[in-house]
């Protein structure tokens, strides 16, 4: 007589197969890896907002801007070798003989609650030891600019005092930073070559609970040309080197410096890439030369 498999045996076998497959499936589920804070600082924070791929240029100057996402950043800083400006001698300023219609600047800044800041270094006139103001621009001097704010705070532009303590020159290396140290107050520091300038700048739009973006900019500025198409010039600004750039963020009640690498900024080369020679290295280092006409 032929053996017959009992129904109960068949059910038992099916149950074992089912349980085995479930067990195997569970063993394939991998836990979410824990990313250390050090790795997040280096690459991307868990809740970090990434910047847009592109952004519209604003007319009026030749400039390279690296701008962060709009996120809970509280500042930006870096180390930079100051560049050399070569003038287009045909573009002398008719309203200020001895100066030209092109100028160099290298600066930080940002936008918070629709208030924009530009804070850094611009090529400027100086006073000599006798108090005489030079006719031509001779040194980089710190400057601070803010737009107006809906609070009623008015726009403002100012320079550091015209003293030799605050003059820097092409080829010198400086550390430069702005940091939101308390609501409505940015601390600006520039230091290098045995000199230091520091100021608390009042900016109503900047507060700890506000999302903001921060930027670094290298530019050939053009006198009285804001909002207009760039003017043709053979001026050039060469030799600028950002040795490192970082964004500031509060994590677990501590302020950390996050490298401003290429995934953390929108690359803007305005009005066109043909005016720039850029070389990158490391996490955030970059050399930038700007040419009006190449």
PDB file of C-alpha atoms in Angstrom:
ATOM      1  CA  UNK A   1       0.000   0.000   0.000  1.00  0.00           C
ATOM      2  CA  UNK A   2       1.411   3.421  -0.944  1.00  0.00           C
ATOM      3  CA  UNK A   3       2.451   5.813   1.821  1.00  0.00           C
ATOM      4  CA  UNK A   4       0.356   8.928   2.020  1.00  0.00           C
ATOM      5  CA  UNK A   5       1.582  12.194   3.526  1.00  0.00           C
ATOM      6  CA  UNK A   6      -0.817  13.250   6.215  1.00  0.00           C
ATOM      7  CA  UNK A   7      -2.405  16.717   5.855  1.00  0.00           C
ATOM      8  CA  UNK A   8      -1.008  17.727   9.255  1.00  0.00           C
ATOM      9  CA  UNK A   9       2.509  17.001   8.039  1.00  0.00           C
ATOM     10  CA  UNK A  10       2.002  19.107   4.929  1.00  0.00           C
ATOM     11  CA  UNK A  11       0.768  22.048   7.040  1.00  0.00           C
ATOM     12  CA  UNK A  12       3.778  21.695   9.313  1.00  0.00           C
ATOM     13  CA  UNK A  13       6.196  21.795   6.407  1.00  0.00           C
ATOM     14  CA  UNK A  14       4.506  24.902   4.930  1.00  0.00           C
ATOM     15  CA  UNK A  15       4.618  26.628   8.297  1.00  0.00           C
ATOM     16  CA  UNK A  16       8.337  25.917   8.668  1.00  0.00           C
ATOM     17  CA  UNK A  17       9.031  27.247   5.178  1.00  0.00           C
ATOM     18  CA  UNK A  18       7.026  30.404   5.915  1.00  0.00           C
ATOM     19  CA  UNK A  19       8.778  31.029   9.197  1.00  0.00           C
ATOM     20  CA  UNK A  20      12.128  30.385   7.563  1.00  0.00           C
ATOM     21  CA  UNK A  21      11.460  32.920   4.813  1.00  0.00           C
ATOM     22  CA  UNK A  22      10.311  35.524   7.363  1.00  0.00           C
ATOM     23  CA  UNK A  23      13.421  34.972   9.429  1.00  0.00           C
ATOM     24  CA  UNK A  24      15.610  35.308   6.348  1.00  0.00           C
ATOM     25  CA  UNK A  25      13.834  38.519   5.314  1.00  0.00           C
ATOM     26  CA  UNK A  26      14.362  40.075   8.714  1.00  0.00           C
ATOM     27  CA  UNK A  27      18.042  39.244   8.679  1.00  0.00           C
ATOM     28  CA  UNK A  28      18.419  41.262   5.466  1.00  0.00           C
ATOM     29  CA  UNK A  29      17.127  44.517   7.034  1.00  0.00           C
ATOM     30  CA  UNK A  30      20.177  46.634   7.815  1.00  0.00           C
ATOM     31  CA  UNK A  31      20.095  49.250  10.589  1.00  0.00           C
ATOM     32  CA  UNK A  32      20.462  52.886   9.536  1.00  0.00           C
ATOM     33  CA  UNK A  33      24.139  53.763   9.976  1.00  0.00           C
ATOM     34  CA  UNK A  34      24.911  56.422  12.551  1.00  0.00           C
ATOM     35  CA  UNK A  35      26.827  59.275  10.939  1.00  0.00           C
ATOM     36  CA  UNK A  36      29.246  60.890  13.358  1.00  0.00           C
ATOM     37  CA  UNK A  37      29.147  64.628  13.951  1.00  0.00           C
ATOM     38  CA  UNK A  38      32.655  64.904  12.521  1.00  0.00           C
ATOM     39  CA  UNK A  39      31.469  63.324   9.271  1.00  0.00           C
ATOM     40  CA  UNK A  40      28.369  65.545   9.150  1.00  0.00           C
ATOM     41  CA  UNK A  41      30.547  68.616   9.594  1.00  0.00           C
ATOM     42  CA  UNK A  42      32.790  67.475   6.767  1.00  0.00           C
ATOM     43  CA  UNK A  43      30.031  66.431   4.354  1.00  0.00           C
ATOM     44  CA  UNK A  44      26.398  67.287   5.238  1.00  0.00           C
ATOM     45  CA  UNK A  45      24.405  67.743   8.419  1.00  0.00           C
ATOM     46  CA  UNK A  46      21.387  65.488   8.904  1.00  0.00           C
ATOM     47  CA  UNK A  47      18.875  68.307   8.411  1.00  0.00           C
ATOM     48  CA  UNK A  48      21.047  70.543   6.220  1.00  0.00           C
ATOM     49  CA  UNK A  49      19.353  72.373   3.339  1.00  0.00           C
ATOM     50  CA  UNK A  50      21.290  72.083   0.086  1.00  0.00           C
ATOM     51  CA  UNK A  51      21.816  75.173  -2.096  1.00  0.00           C
ATOM     52  CA  UNK A  52      20.137  75.617  -5.496  1.00  0.00           C
ATOM     53  CA  UNK A  53      22.136  74.590  -8.559  1.00  0.00           C
ATOM     54  CA  UNK A  54      21.965  78.076 -10.084  1.00  0.00           C
ATOM     55  CA  UNK A  55      21.081  81.652  -9.178  1.00  0.00           C
ATOM     56  CA  UNK A  56      20.481  84.779 -11.230  1.00  0.00           C
ATOM     57  CA  UNK A  57      23.294  87.300 -11.606  1.00  0.00           C
ATOM     58  CA  UNK A  58      22.865  90.920 -10.564  1.00  0.00           C
ATOM     59  CA  UNK A  59      24.194  93.364 -13.149  1.00  0.00           C
ATOM     60  CA  UNK A  60      26.888  95.969 -12.611  1.00  0.00           C
ATOM     61  CA  UNK A  61      30.168  94.174 -11.860  1.00  0.00           C
ATOM     62  CA  UNK A  62      32.395  91.244 -12.722  1.00  0.00           C
ATOM     63  CA  UNK A  63      32.203  88.953  -9.709  1.00  0.00           C
ATOM     64  CA  UNK A  64      32.610  85.416  -8.468  1.00  0.00           C
ATOM     65  CA  UNK A  65      30.145  84.622  -5.686  1.00  0.00           C
ATOM     66  CA  UNK A  66      29.893  81.388  -3.698  1.00  0.00           C
ATOM     67  CA  UNK A  67      26.606  81.545  -1.764  1.00  0.00           C
ATOM     68  CA  UNK A  68      25.284  79.014   0.728  1.00  0.00           C
ATOM     69  CA  UNK A  69      21.797  77.600   1.070  1.00  0.00           C
ATOM     70  CA  UNK A  70      19.209  79.415   3.163  1.00  0.00           C
ATOM     71  CA  UNK A  71      19.540  77.502   6.403  1.00  0.00           C
ATOM     72  CA  UNK A  72      20.362  77.968  10.080  1.00  0.00           C
ATOM     73  CA  UNK A  73      23.868  79.222   9.401  1.00  0.00           C
ATOM     74  CA  UNK A  74      25.201  81.905  11.758  1.00  0.00           C
ATOM     75  CA  UNK A  75      28.240  83.120   9.880  1.00  0.00           C
ATOM     76  CA  UNK A  76      31.112  82.519   7.491  1.00  0.00           C
ATOM     77  CA  UNK A  77      34.879  82.874   7.530  1.00  0.00           C
ATOM     78  CA  UNK A  78      38.087  81.918   5.823  1.00  0.00           C
ATOM     79  CA  UNK A  79      41.707  82.642   5.068  1.00  0.00           C
ATOM     80  CA  UNK A  80      42.597  84.476   1.884  1.00  0.00           C
ATOM     81  CA  UNK A  81      45.622  85.877   0.067  1.00  0.00           C
ATOM     82  CA  UNK A  82      44.775  89.372  -1.163  1.00  0.00           C
ATOM     83  CA  UNK A  83      44.890  89.937  -4.945  1.00  0.00           C
ATOM     84  CA  UNK A  84      46.459  92.537  -7.211  1.00  0.00           C
ATOM     85  CA  UNK A  85      44.383  94.976  -9.279  1.00  0.00           C
ATOM     86  CA  UNK A  86      45.656  96.027 -12.705  1.00  0.00           C
ATOM     87  CA  UNK A  87      43.778  99.059 -14.053  1.00  0.00           C
ATOM     88  CA  UNK A  88      42.495  99.829 -17.517  1.00  0.00           C
ATOM     89  CA  UNK A  89      44.283 103.178 -17.853  1.00  0.00           C
ATOM     90  CA  UNK A  90      41.747 104.406 -20.403  1.00  0.00           C
ATOM     91  CA  UNK A  91      39.001 104.288 -17.760  1.00  0.00           C
ATOM     92  CA  UNK A  92      40.046 107.104 -15.446  1.00  0.00           C
ATOM     93  CA  UNK A  93      37.246 108.487 -13.282  1.00  0.00           C
ATOM     94  CA  UNK A  94      36.470 111.992 -14.634  1.00  0.00           C
ATOM     95  CA  UNK A  95      34.939 113.005 -11.307  1.00  0.00           C
ATOM     96  CA  UNK A  96      37.907 111.906  -9.227  1.00  0.00           C
ATOM     97  CA  UNK A  97      41.172 112.236 -11.112  1.00  0.00           C
ATOM     98  CA  UNK A  98      43.808 109.739 -10.074  1.00  0.00           C
ATOM     99  CA  UNK A  99      41.250 106.971  -9.611  1.00  0.00           C
ATOM    100  CA  UNK A 100      39.637 104.668 -12.127  1.00  0.00           C
ATOM    101  CA  UNK A 101      36.178 103.357 -12.943  1.00  0.00           C
ATOM    102  CA  UNK A 102      37.167  99.795 -11.985  1.00  0.00           C
ATOM    103  CA  UNK A 103      38.065  98.665  -8.495  1.00  0.00           C
ATOM    104  CA  UNK A 104      38.814  95.467  -6.559  1.00  0.00           C
ATOM    105  CA  UNK A 105      36.998  94.012  -3.565  1.00  0.00           C
ATOM    106  CA  UNK A 106      36.977  90.708  -1.726  1.00  0.00           C
ATOM    107  CA  UNK A 107      34.348  90.213   0.953  1.00  0.00           C
ATOM    108  CA  UNK A 108      31.837  88.151   2.889  1.00  0.00           C
ATOM    109  CA  UNK A 109      28.182  88.832   3.642  1.00  0.00           C
ATOM    110  CA  UNK A 110      24.736  87.341   3.540  1.00  0.00           C
ATOM    111  CA  UNK A 111      20.994  87.843   3.514  1.00  0.00           C
ATOM    112  CA  UNK A 112      18.657  87.371   6.474  1.00  0.00           C
ATOM    113  CA  UNK A 113      15.033  88.492   6.704  1.00  0.00           C
ATOM    114  CA  UNK A 114      15.529  90.304   3.358  1.00  0.00           C
ATOM    115  CA  UNK A 115      18.413  92.397   4.712  1.00  0.00           C
ATOM    116  CA  UNK A 116      21.661  92.048   2.768  1.00  0.00           C
ATOM    117  CA  UNK A 117      25.203  92.679   4.005  1.00  0.00           C
ATOM    118  CA  UNK A 118      28.571  93.039   2.258  1.00  0.00           C
ATOM    119  CA  UNK A 119      31.490  93.032   4.716  1.00  0.00           C
ATOM    120  CA  UNK A 120      35.143  92.722   3.831  1.00  0.00           C
ATOM    121  CA  UNK A 121      37.977  94.459   1.995  1.00  0.00           C
ATOM    122  CA  UNK A 122      38.007  97.030  -0.787  1.00  0.00           C
ATOM    123  CA  UNK A 123      40.906  98.776  -2.574  1.00  0.00           C
ATOM    124  CA  UNK A 124      40.850 102.321  -1.171  1.00  0.00           C
ATOM    125  CA  UNK A 125      42.566 105.664  -0.741  1.00  0.00           C
ATOM    126  CA  UNK A 126      44.679 106.088   2.383  1.00  0.00           C
ATOM    127  CA  UNK A 127      45.991 108.847   4.643  1.00  0.00           C
ATOM    128  CA  UNK A 128      49.742 109.263   4.918  1.00  0.00           C
ATOM    129  CA  UNK A 129      51.636 109.946   8.146  1.00  0.00           C
ATOM    130  CA  UNK A 130      50.895 113.672   7.750  1.00  0.00           C
ATOM    131  CA  UNK A 131      47.151 113.130   7.401  1.00  0.00           C
ATOM    132  CA  UNK A 132      47.062 113.763   3.654  1.00  0.00           C
ATOM    133  CA  UNK A 133      44.580 111.645   1.699  1.00  0.00           C
ATOM    134  CA  UNK A 134      46.105 109.931  -1.319  1.00  0.00           C
ATOM    135  CA  UNK A 135      44.671 110.807  -4.703  1.00  0.00           C
ATOM    136  CA  UNK A 136      44.867 107.211  -5.904  1.00  0.00           C
ATOM    137  CA  UNK A 137      43.785 104.008  -4.180  1.00  0.00           C
ATOM    138  CA  UNK A 138      46.735 102.362  -2.433  1.00  0.00           C
ATOM    139  CA  UNK A 139      45.598  99.681   0.018  1.00  0.00           C
ATOM    140  CA  UNK A 140      42.834  97.311   0.999  1.00  0.00           C
ATOM    141  CA  UNK A 141      40.716  98.689   3.839  1.00  0.00           C
ATOM    142  CA  UNK A 142      37.832  97.017   5.703  1.00  0.00           C
ATOM    143  CA  UNK A 143      34.308  98.099   4.780  1.00  0.00           C
ATOM    144  CA  UNK A 144      30.817  97.256   6.027  1.00  0.00           C
ATOM    145  CA  UNK A 145      27.552  97.691   4.148  1.00  0.00           C
ATOM    146  CA  UNK A 146      23.948  96.823   4.967  1.00  0.00           C
ATOM    147  CA  UNK A 147      20.683  97.443   3.176  1.00  0.00           C
ATOM    148  CA  UNK A 148      17.698  98.870   5.015  1.00  0.00           C
ATOM    149  CA  UNK A 149      15.334  96.663   7.018  1.00  0.00           C
ATOM    150  CA  UNK A 150      11.568  96.668   7.590  1.00  0.00           C
ATOM    151  CA  UNK A 151      12.259  97.489  11.257  1.00  0.00           C
ATOM    152  CA  UNK A 152      13.141 100.989  10.096  1.00  0.00           C
ATOM    153  CA  UNK A 153      16.905 100.462  10.226  1.00  0.00           C
ATOM    154  CA  UNK A 154      18.417 102.460   7.370  1.00  0.00           C
ATOM    155  CA  UNK A 155      21.032 101.409   4.837  1.00  0.00           C
ATOM    156  CA  UNK A 156      24.617 102.106   5.813  1.00  0.00           C
ATOM    157  CA  UNK A 157      28.093 102.030   4.258  1.00  0.00           C
ATOM    158  CA  UNK A 158      31.245 102.645   6.265  1.00  0.00           C
ATOM    159  CA  UNK A 159      35.002 102.059   6.138  1.00  0.00           C
ATOM    160  CA  UNK A 160      37.447 101.287   8.893  1.00  0.00           C
ATOM    161  CA  UNK A 161      39.416 104.375   9.972  1.00  0.00           C
ATOM    162  CA  UNK A 162      42.046 105.497   7.481  1.00  0.00           C
ATOM    163  CA  UNK A 163      45.079 104.623   9.577  1.00  0.00           C
ATOM    164  CA  UNK A 164      48.043 102.394   8.825  1.00  0.00           C
ATOM    165  CA  UNK A 165      46.768  99.879  11.404  1.00  0.00           C
ATOM    166  CA  UNK A 166      43.984  98.984   8.975  1.00  0.00           C
ATOM    167  CA  UNK A 167      45.771  98.932   5.618  1.00  0.00           C
ATOM    168  CA  UNK A 168      46.448  95.601   3.942  1.00  0.00           C
ATOM    169  CA  UNK A 169      48.290  94.987   0.684  1.00  0.00           C
ATOM    170  CA  UNK A 170      48.284  92.561  -2.271  1.00  0.00           C
ATOM    171  CA  UNK A 171      49.962  89.264  -1.437  1.00  0.00           C
ATOM    172  CA  UNK A 172      49.270  89.517   2.304  1.00  0.00           C
ATOM    173  CA  UNK A 173      47.292  86.723   3.944  1.00  0.00           C
ATOM    174  CA  UNK A 174      44.341  87.567   6.177  1.00  0.00           C
ATOM    175  CA  UNK A 175      41.812  85.657   8.262  1.00  0.00           C
ATOM    176  CA  UNK A 176      38.362  87.169   7.781  1.00  0.00           C
ATOM    177  CA  UNK A 177      35.010  86.284   9.352  1.00  0.00           C
ATOM    178  CA  UNK A 178      31.528  87.456  10.252  1.00  0.00           C
ATOM    179  CA  UNK A 179      29.532  85.774  13.016  1.00  0.00           C
ATOM    180  CA  UNK A 180      26.071  86.352  14.478  1.00  0.00           C
ATOM    181  CA  UNK A 181      27.107  86.708  18.131  1.00  0.00           C
ATOM    182  CA  UNK A 182      23.680  87.813  19.346  1.00  0.00           C
ATOM    183  CA  UNK A 183      20.408  88.869  17.766  1.00  0.00           C
ATOM    184  CA  UNK A 184      20.885  91.846  15.426  1.00  0.00           C
ATOM    185  CA  UNK A 185      24.682  91.889  15.839  1.00  0.00           C
ATOM    186  CA  UNK A 186      27.349  90.559  13.462  1.00  0.00           C
ATOM    187  CA  UNK A 187      30.946  90.478  14.651  1.00  0.00           C
ATOM    188  CA  UNK A 188      33.386  91.263  11.859  1.00  0.00           C
ATOM    189  CA  UNK A 189      37.064  90.384  12.268  1.00  0.00           C
ATOM    190  CA  UNK A 190      39.940  90.725   9.822  1.00  0.00           C
ATOM    191  CA  UNK A 191      43.435  89.862  10.959  1.00  0.00           C
ATOM    192  CA  UNK A 192      46.793  89.304   9.314  1.00  0.00           C
ATOM    193  CA  UNK A 193      50.265  90.730   8.638  1.00  0.00           C
ATOM    194  CA  UNK A 194      50.456  91.923  12.259  1.00  0.00           C
ATOM    195  CA  UNK A 195      47.240  93.955  12.063  1.00  0.00           C
ATOM    196  CA  UNK A 196      43.663  93.399  13.260  1.00  0.00           C
ATOM    197  CA  UNK A 197      40.312  95.131  12.825  1.00  0.00           C
ATOM    198  CA  UNK A 198      37.188  94.112  14.744  1.00  0.00           C
ATOM    199  CA  UNK A 199      33.696  95.621  14.863  1.00  0.00           C
ATOM    200  CA  UNK A 200      30.187  94.739  15.989  1.00  0.00           C
ATOM    201  CA  UNK A 201      27.839  95.653  13.135  1.00  0.00           C
ATOM    202  CA  UNK A 202      24.161  96.226  13.914  1.00  0.00           C
ATOM    203  CA  UNK A 203      21.840  94.392  11.494  1.00  0.00           C
ATOM    204  CA  UNK A 204      18.201  94.048  12.552  1.00  0.00           C
ATOM    205  CA  UNK A 205      17.429  91.289  10.049  1.00  0.00           C
ATOM    206  CA  UNK A 206      19.936  88.830  11.508  1.00  0.00           C
ATOM    207  CA  UNK A 207      18.642  86.746  14.427  1.00  0.00           C
ATOM    208  CA  UNK A 208      19.433  83.274  15.781  1.00  0.00           C
ATOM    209  CA  UNK A 209      16.003  81.872  14.897  1.00  0.00           C
ATOM    210  CA  UNK A 210      16.088  83.116  11.290  1.00  0.00           C
ATOM    211  CA  UNK A 211      17.285  81.091   8.333  1.00  0.00           C
ATOM    212  CA  UNK A 212      19.931  82.963   6.329  1.00  0.00           C
ATOM    213  CA  UNK A 213      22.429  82.493   3.537  1.00  0.00           C
ATOM    214  CA  UNK A 214      26.071  83.554   3.600  1.00  0.00           C
ATOM    215  CA  UNK A 215      28.500  84.289   0.771  1.00  0.00           C
ATOM    216  CA  UNK A 216      32.051  85.056  -0.243  1.00  0.00           C
ATOM    217  CA  UNK A 217      32.713  87.332  -3.215  1.00  0.00           C
ATOM    218  CA  UNK A 218      35.688  88.341  -5.380  1.00  0.00           C
ATOM    219  CA  UNK A 219      34.921  91.267  -7.661  1.00  0.00           C
ATOM    220  CA  UNK A 220      35.903  93.921 -10.144  1.00  0.00           C
ATOM    221  CA  UNK A 221      33.480  96.649  -9.088  1.00  0.00           C
ATOM    222  CA  UNK A 222      32.571  99.427 -11.497  1.00  0.00           C
ATOM    223  CA  UNK A 223      31.889 102.982 -10.339  1.00  0.00           C
ATOM    224  CA  UNK A 224      28.236 104.150 -10.630  1.00  0.00           C
ATOM    225  CA  UNK A 225      27.313 101.049 -12.617  1.00  0.00           C
ATOM    226  CA  UNK A 226      25.124  99.117 -10.181  1.00  0.00           C
ATOM    227  CA  UNK A 227      22.206  97.423 -11.917  1.00  0.00           C
ATOM    228  CA  UNK A 228      23.582  98.207 -15.374  1.00  0.00           C
ATOM    229  CA  UNK A 229      25.364  95.935 -17.872  1.00  0.00           C
ATOM    230  CA  UNK A 230      29.085  95.630 -17.176  1.00  0.00           C
ATOM    231  CA  UNK A 231      31.296  98.124 -18.973  1.00  0.00           C
ATOM    232  CA  UNK A 232      34.051  96.804 -21.219  1.00  0.00           C
ATOM    233  CA  UNK A 233      37.437  97.019 -19.502  1.00  0.00           C
ATOM    234  CA  UNK A 234      40.874  95.453 -19.635  1.00  0.00           C
ATOM    235  CA  UNK A 235      41.150  95.684 -15.840  1.00  0.00           C
ATOM    236  CA  UNK A 236      41.986  92.458 -14.052  1.00  0.00           C
ATOM    237  CA  UNK A 237      42.236  91.204 -10.458  1.00  0.00           C
ATOM    238  CA  UNK A 238      44.685  88.343 -10.068  1.00  0.00           C
ATOM    239  CA  UNK A 239      46.360  86.298  -7.361  1.00  0.00           C
ATOM    240  CA  UNK A 240      43.439  85.866  -4.945  1.00  0.00           C
ATOM    241  CA  UNK A 241      43.630  82.552  -3.069  1.00  0.00           C
ATOM    242  CA  UNK A 242      41.074  81.300  -0.581  1.00  0.00           C
ATOM    243  CA  UNK A 243      43.104  78.859   1.509  1.00  0.00           C
ATOM    244  CA  UNK A 244      40.027  77.693   3.393  1.00  0.00           C
ATOM    245  CA  UNK A 245      36.387  78.764   3.807  1.00  0.00           C
ATOM    246  CA  UNK A 246      33.883  77.609   6.419  1.00  0.00           C
ATOM    247  CA  UNK A 247      30.266  78.151   7.421  1.00  0.00           C
ATOM    248  CA  UNK A 248      29.280  78.512  11.077  1.00  0.00           C
ATOM    249  CA  UNK A 249      26.427  76.528  12.623  1.00  0.00           C
ATOM    250  CA  UNK A 250      25.214  75.784  16.143  1.00  0.00           C
ATOM    251  CA  UNK A 251      25.066  72.039  16.876  1.00  0.00           C
ATOM    252  CA  UNK A 252      24.234  70.697  20.364  1.00  0.00           C
ATOM    253  CA  UNK A 253      24.798  74.176  21.827  1.00  0.00           C
ATOM    254  CA  UNK A 254      28.286  74.370  20.288  1.00  0.00           C
ATOM    255  CA  UNK A 255      29.426  76.465  17.320  1.00  0.00           C
ATOM    256  CA  UNK A 256      31.100  74.347  14.644  1.00  0.00           C
ATOM    257  CA  UNK A 257      32.975  75.241  11.452  1.00  0.00           C
ATOM    258  CA  UNK A 258      31.740  73.336   8.408  1.00  0.00           C
ATOM    259  CA  UNK A 259      33.930  73.439   5.263  1.00  0.00           C
ATOM    260  CA  UNK A 260      32.211  75.417   2.505  1.00  0.00           C
ATOM    261  CA  UNK A 261      32.879  72.789  -0.154  1.00  0.00           C
ATOM    262  CA  UNK A 262      31.270  72.780  -3.597  1.00  0.00           C
ATOM    263  CA  UNK A 263      28.115  70.959  -2.441  1.00  0.00           C
ATOM    264  CA  UNK A 264      27.492  73.719   0.095  1.00  0.00           C
ATOM    265  CA  UNK A 265      27.358  76.683  -2.287  1.00  0.00           C
ATOM    266  CA  UNK A 266      25.851  77.916  -5.517  1.00  0.00           C
ATOM    267  CA  UNK A 267      28.620  78.805  -7.964  1.00  0.00           C
ATOM    268  CA  UNK A 268      28.011  82.224  -9.557  1.00  0.00           C
ATOM    269  CA  UNK A 269      30.413  83.617 -12.170  1.00  0.00           C
ATOM    270  CA  UNK A 270      28.916  86.857 -13.408  1.00  0.00           C
ATOM    271  CA  UNK A 271      28.303  88.045 -16.055  1.00  0.00           C
ATOM    272  CA  UNK A 272      29.869  84.937 -17.688  1.00  0.00           C
ATOM    273  CA  UNK A 273      32.353  82.173 -16.901  1.00  0.00           C
ATOM    274  CA  UNK A 274      34.689  83.415 -19.632  1.00  0.00           C
ATOM    275  CA  UNK A 275      35.851  86.220 -17.305  1.00  0.00           C
ATOM    276  CA  UNK A 276      37.246  83.865 -14.649  1.00  0.00           C
ATOM    277  CA  UNK A 277      40.091  81.440 -14.161  1.00  0.00           C
ATOM    278  CA  UNK A 278      39.309  79.325 -11.093  1.00  0.00           C
ATOM    279  CA  UNK A 279      41.299  76.476  -9.621  1.00  0.00           C
ATOM    280  CA  UNK A 280      40.007  74.417  -6.681  1.00  0.00           C
ATOM    281  CA  UNK A 281      41.827  72.167  -4.240  1.00  0.00           C
ATOM    282  CA  UNK A 282      41.105  70.450  -0.941  1.00  0.00           C
ATOM    283  CA  UNK A 283      37.757  70.874   0.823  1.00  0.00           C
ATOM    284  CA  UNK A 284      37.308  74.610   0.219  1.00  0.00           C
ATOM    285  CA  UNK A 285      40.487  76.137  -1.226  1.00  0.00           C
ATOM    286  CA  UNK A 286      40.204  78.117  -4.440  1.00  0.00           C
ATOM    287  CA  UNK A 287      42.328  80.459  -6.563  1.00  0.00           C
ATOM    288  CA  UNK A 288      40.428  83.126  -8.499  1.00  0.00           C
ATOM    289  CA  UNK A 289      41.573  85.482 -11.273  1.00  0.00           C
ATOM    290  CA  UNK A 290      39.067  87.915 -12.827  1.00  0.00           C
ATOM    291  CA  UNK A 291      39.425  89.535 -16.246  1.00  0.00           C
ATOM    292  CA  UNK A 292      37.228  92.262 -17.677  1.00  0.00           C
ATOM    293  CA  UNK A 293      38.230  91.384 -21.230  1.00  0.00           C
ATOM    294  CA  UNK A 294      40.477  88.383 -21.981  1.00  0.00           C
TER     295      UNK A 294
END
